[in-house]
Short mmCIF file of C-alpha atoms and ligand atoms in Angstrom, two decimals:
data_model
loop_
_atom_site.label_atom_id
_atom_site.label_comp_id
_atom_site.label_asym_id
_atom_site.label_seq_id
_atom_site.Cartn_x
_atom_site.Cartn_y
_atom_site.Cartn_z
CA UNK Z 1 0.00 -0.01 -0.01
CA UNK Z 2 1.81 3.13 1.11
CA UNK Z 3 5.17 3.77 -0.40
CA UNK Z 4 7.92 4.39 2.13
CA UNK Z 5 7.87 8.11 1.58
CA UNK Z 6 4.22 8.42 2.32
CA UNK Z 7 3.47 10.33 5.45
CA UNK Z 8 6.85 11.98 5.45
CA UNK Z 9 6.73 15.76 4.79
CA UNK Z 10 3.06 15.37 4.09
CA UNK Z 11 1.41 17.57 1.50
CA UNK Z 12 -1.60 17.77 3.88
CA UNK Z 13 -3.49 20.98 3.72
CA UNK Z 14 -5.50 22.10 6.76
CA UNK Z 15 -8.64 21.18 4.88
CA UNK Z 16 -7.40 17.69 4.05
CA UNK Z 17 -6.43 17.17 7.64
CA UNK Z 18 -9.86 18.20 8.88
CA UNK Z 19 -11.50 15.94 6.32
CA UNK Z 20 -9.12 13.05 7.07
CA UNK Z 21 -9.68 13.24 10.83
CA UNK Z 22 -13.48 13.42 10.46
CA UNK Z 23 -15.38 11.78 13.27
CA UNK Z 24 -12.50 11.45 15.78
CA UNK Z 25 -11.65 15.15 15.55
CA UNK Z 26 -15.33 15.94 16.23
CA UNK Z 27 -15.27 13.74 19.31
CA UNK Z 28 -12.21 15.47 20.65
CA UNK Z 29 -13.78 18.86 20.24
CA UNK Z 30 -17.17 17.90 21.74
CA UNK Z 31 -16.32 15.77 24.75
CA UNK Z 32 -15.79 17.41 28.10
CA UNK Z 33 -12.63 15.97 29.66
CA UNK Z 34 -14.34 14.71 32.82
CA UNK Z 35 -11.51 12.38 33.74
CA UNK Z 36 -8.99 13.86 31.34
CA UNK Z 37 -5.47 14.79 32.31
CA UNK Z 38 -5.37 17.38 29.54
CA UNK Z 39 -8.73 19.14 29.17
CA UNK Z 40 -9.63 19.98 25.62
CA UNK Z 41 -8.95 23.73 26.14
CA UNK Z 42 -5.46 23.16 27.55
CA UNK Z 43 -2.60 23.42 25.17
CA UNK Z 44 -0.64 20.26 24.42
CA UNK Z 45 3.00 21.23 24.13
CA UNK Z 46 4.73 19.18 21.52
CA UNK Z 47 8.44 18.39 21.29
CA UNK Z 48 10.05 16.92 18.22
CA UNK Z 49 13.17 14.78 18.40
CA UNK Z 50 14.47 13.91 14.94
CA UNK Z 51 13.39 16.62 12.51
CA UNK Z 52 13.86 14.69 9.25
CA UNK Z 53 11.29 13.65 6.72
CA UNK Z 54 9.03 11.56 8.93
CA UNK Z 55 9.46 13.72 12.04
CA UNK Z 56 8.35 16.75 10.03
CA UNK Z 57 5.40 14.86 8.63
CA UNK Z 58 4.37 13.68 12.11
CA UNK Z 59 4.72 17.17 13.44
CA UNK Z 60 2.45 18.57 10.71
CA UNK Z 61 -0.08 15.87 11.54
CA UNK Z 62 -0.02 16.39 15.28
CA UNK Z 63 -0.46 20.16 14.76
CA UNK Z 64 -3.39 19.37 12.42
CA UNK Z 65 -5.54 17.39 14.84
CA UNK Z 66 -8.91 19.15 14.61
CA UNK Z 67 -10.09 20.89 17.69
CA UNK Z 68 -6.87 20.23 19.60
CA UNK Z 69 -5.12 23.19 21.15
CA UNK Z 70 -1.51 22.31 20.36
CA UNK Z 71 1.84 24.03 19.98
CA UNK Z 72 5.33 23.06 18.97
CA UNK Z 73 7.53 24.20 21.80
CA UNK Z 74 10.90 22.45 21.36
CA UNK Z 75 12.81 20.64 18.66
CA UNK Z 76 16.02 18.59 18.53
CA UNK Z 77 18.07 17.13 15.72
CA UNK Z 78 21.58 15.93 15.26
CA UNK Z 79 21.99 18.48 12.46
CA UNK Z 80 20.99 22.12 12.49
CA UNK Z 81 19.79 22.24 8.88
CA UNK Z 82 17.15 19.58 9.65
CA UNK Z 83 15.78 21.77 12.48
CA UNK Z 84 15.59 24.72 10.17
CA UNK Z 85 13.96 22.58 7.49
CA UNK Z 86 11.24 21.32 9.85
CA UNK Z 87 10.48 24.82 11.14
CA UNK Z 88 10.19 26.03 7.60
CA UNK Z 89 7.74 23.23 6.73
CA UNK Z 90 5.39 24.24 9.52
CA UNK Z 91 5.66 27.98 8.85
CA UNK Z 92 2.11 28.03 7.37
CA UNK Z 93 0.90 26.94 10.84
CA UNK Z 94 2.77 29.77 12.61
CA UNK Z 95 0.02 30.37 15.18
CA UNK Z 96 0.95 26.84 16.51
CA UNK Z 97 4.67 27.37 16.64
CA UNK Z 98 6.34 28.67 19.82
CA UNK Z 99 9.84 27.39 19.38
CA UNK Z 100 12.46 30.13 19.74
CA UNK Z 101 16.19 29.57 19.13
CA UNK Z 102 16.81 28.65 22.72
CA UNK Z 103 14.46 25.72 22.41
CA UNK Z 104 16.07 24.40 19.22
CA UNK Z 105 18.69 21.85 20.23
CA UNK Z 106 21.40 20.65 17.84
CA UNK Z 107 23.43 17.51 18.51
CA UNK Z 108 23.02 14.00 19.88
CA UNK Z 109 21.95 14.90 23.42
CA UNK Z 110 19.21 17.50 22.57
CA UNK Z 111 16.52 14.98 23.31
CA UNK Z 112 16.92 15.46 27.08
CA UNK Z 113 16.38 19.20 26.72
CA UNK Z 114 13.29 18.83 24.54
CA UNK Z 115 11.73 16.63 27.21
CA UNK Z 116 11.85 19.59 29.65
CA UNK Z 117 9.55 21.65 27.40
CA UNK Z 118 6.73 19.36 26.24
CA UNK Z 119 3.71 17.18 27.20
CA UNK Z 120 3.85 15.07 24.07
CA UNK Z 121 7.02 14.08 22.30
CA UNK Z 122 7.53 12.84 18.78
CA UNK Z 123 10.44 10.39 18.46
CA UNK Z 124 11.57 10.16 14.85
CA UNK Z 125 15.31 9.73 14.82
CA UNK Z 126 16.94 6.74 13.24
CA UNK Z 127 15.59 3.72 15.16
CA UNK Z 128 18.80 2.70 16.86
CA UNK Z 129 18.30 5.64 19.26
CA UNK Z 130 14.61 4.94 19.91
CA UNK Z 131 14.71 2.70 22.96
CA UNK Z 132 16.89 5.18 24.80
CA UNK Z 133 14.72 8.15 23.77
CA UNK Z 134 11.48 6.29 24.64
CA UNK Z 135 12.82 5.28 28.05
CA UNK Z 136 13.89 8.89 28.78
CA UNK Z 137 10.52 10.20 27.59
CA UNK Z 138 8.54 7.84 29.83
CA UNK Z 139 10.79 8.53 32.83
CA UNK Z 140 10.12 12.24 32.24
CA UNK Z 141 6.36 11.52 32.22
CA UNK Z 142 5.70 12.43 28.60
CA UNK Z 143 3.04 11.12 26.15
CA UNK Z 144 4.74 9.69 23.08
CA UNK Z 145 4.31 9.35 19.35
CA UNK Z 146 7.20 7.25 18.20
CA UNK Z 147 8.06 5.90 14.76
CA UNK Z 148 8.68 2.37 13.91
CA UNK Z 149 10.80 0.32 14.32
CA UNK Z 150 11.15 0.99 18.07
CA UNK Z 151 14.26 -1.20 18.47
CA UNK Z 152 16.97 -2.75 16.34
CA UNK Z 153 18.29 -5.37 18.77
CA UNK Z 154 17.41 -7.42 21.88
CA UNK Z 155 18.82 -4.84 24.35
CA UNK Z 156 16.64 -2.15 22.85
CA UNK Z 157 13.59 -4.44 22.90
CA UNK Z 158 14.07 -5.13 26.50
CA UNK Z 159 14.38 -1.44 27.28
CA UNK Z 160 11.18 -0.69 25.34
CA UNK Z 161 9.22 -3.45 27.04
CA UNK Z 162 10.25 -2.12 30.45
CA UNK Z 163 9.39 1.49 29.42
CA UNK Z 164 5.99 0.33 28.00
CA UNK Z 165 5.18 -1.11 31.50
CA UNK Z 166 6.26 2.17 33.13
CA UNK Z 167 4.12 4.11 30.67
CA UNK Z 168 1.13 2.07 31.73
CA UNK Z 169 1.90 2.74 35.36
CA UNK Z 170 2.10 6.46 34.71
CA UNK Z 171 -1.05 6.37 32.48
CA UNK Z 172 0.97 7.87 29.63
CA UNK Z 173 -0.40 7.50 26.07
CA UNK Z 174 1.84 5.93 23.44
CA UNK Z 175 1.24 5.56 19.69
CA UNK Z 176 3.70 3.77 17.40
CA UNK Z 177 3.85 4.68 13.69
CA UNK Z 178 2.72 1.34 12.38
CA UNK Z 179 0.03 3.12 10.50
CA UNK Z 180 -1.68 -0.01 9.11
CA UNK Z 181 -3.15 -0.36 12.61
CA UNK Z 182 -4.86 2.99 12.10
CA UNK Z 183 -6.18 2.21 8.60
CA UNK Z 184 -9.87 1.39 8.43
CA UNK Z 185 -9.40 -1.17 5.63
CA UNK Z 186 -6.98 -3.14 7.78
CA UNK Z 187 -9.11 -2.68 10.87
CA UNK Z 188 -12.21 -4.06 9.18
CA UNK Z 189 -10.30 -6.99 7.62
CA UNK Z 190 -9.02 -7.97 11.07
CA UNK Z 191 -12.56 -7.66 12.51
CA UNK Z 192 -13.90 -9.95 9.76
CA UNK Z 193 -11.15 -12.50 10.51
CA UNK Z 194 -11.93 -12.32 14.17
CA UNK Z 195 -15.58 -12.99 13.36
CA UNK Z 196 -14.40 -16.24 11.69
CA UNK Z 197 -15.20 -15.45 8.07
CA UNK Z 198 -11.97 -17.03 6.87
CA UNK Z 199 -11.90 -19.83 9.50
CA UNK Z 200 -8.61 -20.41 11.29
CA UNK Z 201 -5.65 -18.70 9.63
CA UNK Z 202 -3.11 -21.35 8.90
CA UNK Z 203 -0.57 -19.47 6.74
CA UNK Z 204 0.34 -16.30 5.04
CA UNK Z 205 2.80 -14.28 3.03
CA UNK Z 206 4.01 -10.73 3.79
CA UNK Z 207 6.08 -8.65 1.38
CA UNK Z 208 7.96 -5.45 1.01
CA UNK Z 209 9.64 -5.94 -2.35
CA UNK Z 210 10.48 -2.52 -3.72
CA UNK Z 211 13.19 -0.46 -5.22
CA UNK Z 212 16.29 1.08 -3.56
CA UNK Z 213 16.57 3.56 -0.79
CA UNK Z 214 18.28 6.98 -0.50
CA UNK Z 215 22.02 7.36 0.15
CA UNK Z 216 23.65 10.44 1.78
CA UNK Z 217 27.24 10.94 0.75
CA UNK Z 218 29.99 11.59 3.26
CA UNK Z 219 30.97 15.26 3.71
CA UNK Z 220 34.71 15.89 4.21
CA UNK Z 221 34.40 17.48 7.65
CA UNK Z 222 32.45 14.54 9.11
CA UNK Z 223 33.82 12.06 11.60
CA UNK Z 224 33.05 8.40 10.77
CA UNK Z 225 30.41 8.33 13.40
CA UNK Z 226 28.83 11.52 12.14
CA UNK Z 227 28.72 10.11 8.62
CA UNK Z 228 27.05 6.94 9.82
CA UNK Z 229 24.41 8.82 11.83
CA UNK Z 230 23.83 11.12 8.75
CA UNK Z 231 23.60 8.14 6.39
CA UNK Z 232 21.94 5.94 9.00
CA UNK Z 233 19.88 3.69 6.73
CA UNK Z 234 23.00 1.83 5.66
CA UNK Z 235 24.21 0.84 9.14
CA UNK Z 236 22.68 -1.97 11.11
CA UNK Z 237 23.31 -0.37 14.53
CA UNK Z 238 21.18 2.61 13.49
CA UNK Z 239 18.69 1.10 11.07
CA UNK Z 240 18.38 -2.54 11.94
CA UNK Z 241 18.60 -3.39 8.19
CA UNK Z 242 15.53 -2.90 5.96
CA UNK Z 243 13.81 -6.09 7.23
CA UNK Z 244 13.47 -4.11 10.45
CA UNK Z 245 13.23 -0.53 9.22
CA UNK Z 246 10.68 -1.10 6.41
CA UNK Z 247 9.41 -4.66 6.38
CA UNK Z 248 8.36 -4.33 10.11
CA UNK Z 249 5.09 -2.91 8.78
CA UNK Z 250 4.12 -6.21 7.07
CA UNK Z 251 5.50 -8.44 9.81
CA UNK Z 252 3.44 -6.43 12.25
CA UNK Z 253 0.31 -7.18 10.21
CA UNK Z 254 1.05 -10.90 10.47
CA UNK Z 255 1.45 -10.66 14.24
CA UNK Z 256 -1.73 -8.62 14.50
CA UNK Z 257 -3.85 -10.96 12.41
CA UNK Z 258 -2.53 -14.11 14.01
CA UNK Z 259 -2.65 -12.40 17.43
CA UNK Z 260 0.58 -14.25 18.29
CA UNK Z 261 4.31 -13.75 18.00
CA UNK Z 262 6.60 -15.99 15.91
CA UNK Z 263 8.37 -18.76 17.84
CA UNK Z 264 11.15 -19.27 15.32
CA UNK Z 265 12.65 -17.75 12.21
CA UNK Z 266 14.81 -19.38 9.51
CA UNK Z 267 15.84 -17.65 6.32
CA UNK Z 268 18.30 -16.39 3.73
CA UNK Z 269 19.40 -12.98 2.62
CA UNK Z 270 22.26 -11.06 1.06
CA UNK Z 271 23.46 -8.03 -0.80
CA UNK Z 272 23.16 -8.47 -4.54
CA UNK Z 273 22.36 -5.12 -6.18
CA UNK Z 274 23.02 -2.05 -4.15
CA UNK Z 275 24.28 0.95 -6.06
CA UNK Z 276 28.05 0.70 -6.79
CA UNK Z 277 30.07 3.43 -5.02
CA UNK Z 278 27.54 3.64 -2.15
CA UNK Z 279 29.09 1.50 0.59
CA UNK Z 280 26.45 -0.04 2.85
CA UNK Z 281 26.64 -2.80 5.48
CA UNK Z 282 22.99 -3.86 5.18
CA UNK Z 283 21.56 -6.57 2.94
CA UNK Z 284 19.29 -5.73 0.02
CA UNK Z 285 17.08 -8.82 0.33
CA UNK Z 286 15.88 -11.18 3.08
CA UNK Z 287 13.46 -14.17 2.85
CA UNK Z 288 12.36 -15.61 6.16
CA UNK Z 289 9.94 -18.33 7.25
CA UNK Z 290 8.40 -17.53 10.59
CA UNK Z 291 6.67 -20.32 12.53
CA UNK Z 292 4.00 -19.25 14.98
CA UNK Z 293 2.44 -21.21 17.88
CA UNK Z 294 0.01 -23.81 16.47
CA UNK Z 295 2.37 -24.41 13.53
CA UNK Z 296 1.11 -21.45 11.44
CA UNK Z 297 3.66 -20.43 8.87
CA UNK Z 298 4.31 -16.90 7.53
CA UNK Z 299 6.64 -16.47 4.54
CA UNK Z 300 8.20 -13.04 4.58
CA UNK Z 301 10.16 -11.35 1.77
CA UNK Z 302 11.71 -7.94 1.50
CA UNK Z 303 13.85 -6.56 -1.28
CA UNK Z 304 15.40 -3.17 -2.04
CA UNK Z 305 16.53 -3.01 -5.61
CA UNK Z 306 14.73 -2.14 -8.87
CA UNK Z 307 13.57 -4.69 -11.38
CA UNK Z 308 11.02 -7.42 -11.41
CA UNK Z 309 7.52 -7.08 -9.98
CA UNK Z 310 7.32 -4.92 -6.88
CA UNK Z 311 4.95 -6.16 -4.15
CA UNK Z 312 4.11 -4.56 -0.81
CA UNK Z 313 1.19 -6.35 0.82
CA UNK Z 314 -0.01 -9.15 3.08
CA UNK Z 315 -2.06 -12.26 2.24
CA UNK Z 316 -3.32 -15.06 4.53
CA UNK Z 317 -4.95 -18.45 4.08
CA UNK Z 318 -7.65 -19.60 6.44
CA UNK Z 319 -9.41 -22.97 6.74
CA UNK Z 320 -12.44 -21.43 4.99
CA UNK Z 321 -11.19 -18.66 2.80
CA UNK Z 322 -8.22 -16.57 1.63
CA UNK Z 323 -7.64 -13.07 2.87
CA UNK Z 324 -6.27 -10.08 1.08
CA UNK Z 325 -6.50 -6.78 3.02
CA UNK Z 326 -9.96 -5.56 2.15
CA UNK Z 327 -11.22 -8.77 0.63
CA UNK Z 328 -12.03 -12.34 1.81
CA UNK Z 329 -12.62 -14.98 -0.92
CA UNK Z 330 -13.86 -18.58 -0.48
CA UNK Z 331 -11.86 -21.36 -2.11
CA UNK Z 332 -14.68 -21.62 -4.71
CA UNK Z 333 -13.78 -18.09 -5.80
CA UNK Z 334 -16.85 -16.50 -4.26
CA UNK Z 335 -16.11 -13.14 -2.62
CA UNK Z 336 -17.37 -13.42 0.95
CA UNK Z 337 -16.60 -9.82 1.96
CA UNK Z 338 -15.18 -6.76 0.37
CA UNK Z 339 -14.25 -3.51 2.11
CA UNK Z 340 -16.53 -0.77 0.86
CA UNK Z 341 -15.72 1.94 3.37
CA UNK Z 342 -13.14 4.62 3.26
CA UNK Z 343 -9.72 4.78 4.82
CA UNK Z 344 -8.88 8.19 6.23
CA UNK Z 345 -5.19 9.03 6.10
CA UNK Z 346 -3.87 6.63 8.81
CA UNK Z 347 -0.88 8.91 9.45
CA UNK Z 348 -3.39 11.55 10.57
CA UNK Z 349 -5.63 9.13 12.38
CA UNK Z 350 -2.67 8.10 14.61
CA UNK Z 351 -2.45 11.64 15.95
CA UNK Z 352 -6.17 12.24 16.19
CA UNK Z 353 -6.57 9.14 18.36
CA UNK Z 354 -3.52 9.97 20.43
CA UNK Z 355 -4.84 13.50 21.27
CA UNK Z 356 -8.22 12.01 22.04
CA UNK Z 357 -6.61 9.56 24.49
CA UNK Z 358 -4.48 12.29 26.08
CA UNK Z 359 -7.37 14.68 26.53
CA UNK Z 360 -9.91 12.12 27.72
CA UNK Z 361 -7.53 9.83 29.61
CA UNK Z 362 -8.30 6.77 27.49
CA UNK Z 363 -5.93 3.87 27.75
CA UNK Z 364 -3.62 3.83 24.66
CA UNK Z 365 -0.26 2.17 24.62
CA UNK Z 366 1.05 0.74 21.37
CA UNK Z 367 4.53 0.19 22.75
CA UNK Z 368 4.06 -3.50 23.47
CA UNK Z 369 3.09 -4.50 19.94
CA UNK Z 370 5.45 -1.88 18.53
CA UNK Z 371 8.28 -3.64 20.37
CA UNK Z 372 7.31 -7.23 19.73
CA UNK Z 373 6.77 -6.60 16.03
CA UNK Z 374 10.05 -4.65 15.75
CA UNK Z 375 11.73 -7.53 17.58
CA UNK Z 376 10.11 -10.13 15.27
CA UNK Z 377 11.88 -8.34 12.41
CA UNK Z 378 15.15 -8.44 14.36
CA UNK Z 379 14.54 -12.18 14.82
CA UNK Z 380 14.23 -12.55 11.03
CA UNK Z 381 17.50 -10.57 10.60
CA UNK Z 382 19.28 -12.83 13.14
CA UNK Z 383 18.24 -15.79 10.93
CA UNK Z 384 19.37 -14.27 7.62
CA UNK Z 385 22.65 -12.85 9.02
CA UNK Z 386 23.69 -16.11 10.70
CA UNK Z 387 22.02 -18.66 8.45
CA UNK Z 388 20.71 -20.37 11.55
CA UNK Z 389 17.25 -20.95 12.96
CA UNK Z 390 16.49 -18.60 15.86
CA UNK Z 391 13.93 -18.84 18.63
CA UNK Z 392 12.17 -15.59 19.62
CA UNK Z 393 12.90 -16.08 23.27
CA UNK Z 394 16.48 -17.22 22.59
CA UNK Z 395 17.07 -14.04 20.58
CA UNK Z 396 15.53 -11.84 23.23
CA UNK Z 397 17.41 -13.39 26.10
CA UNK Z 398 20.70 -12.84 24.33
CA UNK Z 399 20.21 -9.12 25.07
CA UNK Z 400 22.75 -8.15 22.44
CA UNK Z 401 23.36 -4.43 22.03
CA UNK Z 402 24.47 -2.63 18.85
CA UNK Z 403 24.29 1.09 19.97
CA UNK Z 404 27.41 2.36 21.82
CA UNK Z 405 26.94 3.89 25.24
CA UNK Z 406 27.11 7.63 25.55
CA UNK Z 407 27.47 8.21 21.83
CA UNK Z 408 29.20 11.48 20.79
CA UNK Z 409 30.58 12.48 17.38
CA UNK Z 410 34.00 11.50 18.69
CA UNK Z 411 32.92 7.93 19.80
CA UNK Z 412 34.65 5.42 17.54
CA UNK Z 413 32.12 4.16 15.02
CA UNK Z 414 30.87 0.57 15.78
CA UNK Z 415 31.79 -0.46 12.23
CA UNK Z 416 34.65 0.84 10.16
CA UNK Z 417 35.28 0.80 6.41
CA UNK Z 418 38.19 -1.07 4.80
CA UNK Z 419 40.91 0.69 2.83
CA UNK Z 420 38.54 0.87 -0.21
CA UNK Z 421 35.81 2.46 1.91
CA UNK Z 422 33.62 -0.69 2.04
CA UNK Z 423 31.93 -2.15 5.07
CA UNK Z 424 31.94 -5.85 5.82
CA UNK Z 425 28.66 -7.58 5.18
CA UNK Z 426 27.32 -10.26 7.57
CA UNK Z 427 28.36 -13.60 6.15
CA UNK Z 428 26.23 -16.50 7.51
CA UNK Z 429 29.13 -18.84 7.71
CA UNK Z 430 31.09 -16.68 10.18
CA UNK Z 431 28.64 -14.09 11.51
CA UNK Z 432 28.10 -14.22 15.30
CA UNK Z 433 25.70 -12.31 17.40
CA UNK Z 434 27.41 -11.70 20.70
CA UNK Z 435 25.41 -11.56 23.93
CA UNK Z 436 25.03 -8.26 25.64
CA UNK Z 437 27.45 -6.54 23.26
CA UNK Z 438 27.55 -5.27 19.74
CA UNK Z 439 27.11 -7.66 16.85
CA UNK Z 440 30.32 -8.49 15.13
CA UNK Z 441 31.17 -10.08 11.87
N1 NAD G 1 5.67 5.01 9.41
C1 NAD G 1 6.20 5.24 8.23
O1 NAD G 1 5.61 5.04 7.18
C2 NAD G 1 7.57 5.81 8.13
C3 NAD G 1 8.01 6.45 6.97
C4 NAD G 1 9.27 7.01 6.95
C5 NAD G 1 10.12 6.88 8.06
N2 NAD G 1 9.69 6.22 9.18
C6 NAD G 1 10.56 6.08 10.31
O2 NAD G 1 10.86 7.38 10.89
C7 NAD G 1 12.17 7.44 11.40
C8 NAD G 1 12.91 8.57 10.78
O3 NAD G 1 12.99 8.34 9.41
P1 NAD G 1 13.09 9.55 8.33
O4 NAD G 1 12.76 8.99 6.98
O5 NAD G 1 12.47 10.75 8.83
O6 NAD G 1 14.72 9.81 8.39
P2 NAD G 1 15.49 11.20 8.27
O7 NAD G 1 16.91 10.84 8.12
O8 NAD G 1 14.84 12.01 7.28
O9 NAD G 1 15.25 11.84 9.73
C9 NAD G 1 15.89 11.38 10.86
C10 NAD G 1 16.36 12.62 11.59
O10 NAD G 1 16.93 12.22 12.88
C11 NAD G 1 18.07 13.00 13.10
N3 NAD G 1 18.87 12.41 14.14
C12 NAD G 1 19.74 11.38 14.10
N4 NAD G 1 20.19 11.06 15.30
C13 NAD G 1 19.61 11.88 16.17
C14 NAD G 1 19.74 12.05 17.57
N5 NAD G 1 20.43 11.24 18.35
N6 NAD G 1 18.93 13.02 18.12
C15 NAD G 1 18.23 13.86 17.38
N7 NAD G 1 18.07 13.73 16.02
C16 NAD G 1 18.76 12.77 15.42
C17 NAD G 1 18.72 13.10 11.76
O11 NAD G 1 19.66 14.15 11.67
C18 NAD G 1 17.55 13.27 10.87
O12 NAD G 1 17.24 14.64 10.58
C19 NAD G 1 12.79 6.01 11.13
O13 NAD G 1 12.59 5.19 12.28
C20 NAD G 1 11.92 5.50 10.03
O14 NAD G 1 11.84 4.12 10.00
C21 NAD G 1 8.42 5.72 9.29
#
């Protein structure tokens, strides 16, 4: 469905946003906040951490929630030009911007300062940082919108699960940017499956087979660590590889529909066709078989190079019928159900429902499934990088960590290029995932 860039710096006009948010926006405006912690007239102060494409899009969306009194009050990014870019993108909403220079924080540690100036924080840095930012946000008592994936290793998953629990204890509201969960077509398909229209789901296929991804070239003045953070997609410690960064959307749909987590993963992957002259340590394709409790199999594929047929979707087979999102068909070819409703922009719905939960103190915490689905993708990567079958619990218990502690621009980069500027690629014959430590080839 949505291409990767969708929902980034969104071309949403105010009118689109109002239209997209529809009923939920109306509810927010109309309901008195009897038990609410943030009555509807109170301003929600928003902080943004990670002011790139998606962070800017999420900011526009949170500022567009109909009927919600909201202001951007602080912003942080590793790089100053991204801060300026995000502020420029929201200039048309200037009545909702109260973010002077002394609340614009450049560098890797600005997130702590943003947390001092907001009620709701958007976390949209490269995902390697997410568990640490999520934990800090929850400790500081902030409501959170955070982008997927929420972790790229077991250490991060454990941090997120602990922070999710703390968020519940503090009654904080957390939305994760797995927007299919906020898409009416998906929601109704899941409801029909739960009603039993397809019988028991016994298998499925999930895909993100698309073209390549951006590459940001090194600038001469950058340290190696600075270059890797800038060009984060191509480094496992920051991105988690594209099975995690991108394909998490489809793996999450499998977990949601099956209402279970995979027990094991086994697969293959490699780097076949990335652009020459653009050194990258991540694979460009992975194919993983996930086995779920009850013996249900999900075949997962993701690919990032042009050519062939692209496919980004999810399909499932039940004992009575097959499921495509929005359509359930019997094995005799008869269509049993077809989605005839309308999906409002799910990127906007995420924020509408988050504000509604904050204002009316409704329970809302996506951090559990956000973490377990992100970690299911990590499990798949463990399998493709090592060539071995991995158990979910085995992988989680390993508690391996890829992000260095107390990262600064001077911290030695976790991976270094060879004399030709290339990074080593995980080779299944030799690749080891080391407990409680960074992964090493
Ligand atoms: N839900 C979706 O459909 C969707 C779409 C795109 C991206 N995303 C997710 O959003 C996140 C951001 O992706 P993007 O496309 O916006 O990337 P991006 O590179 O455009 O933005 C990331 C920003 O974070 C900044 N940054 C890096 N480290 C930081 C730190 N420690 N503190 C503060 N800022 C830091 C970078 O300088 C950059 O401006 C990723 O997790 C990505 O997977 C989700």
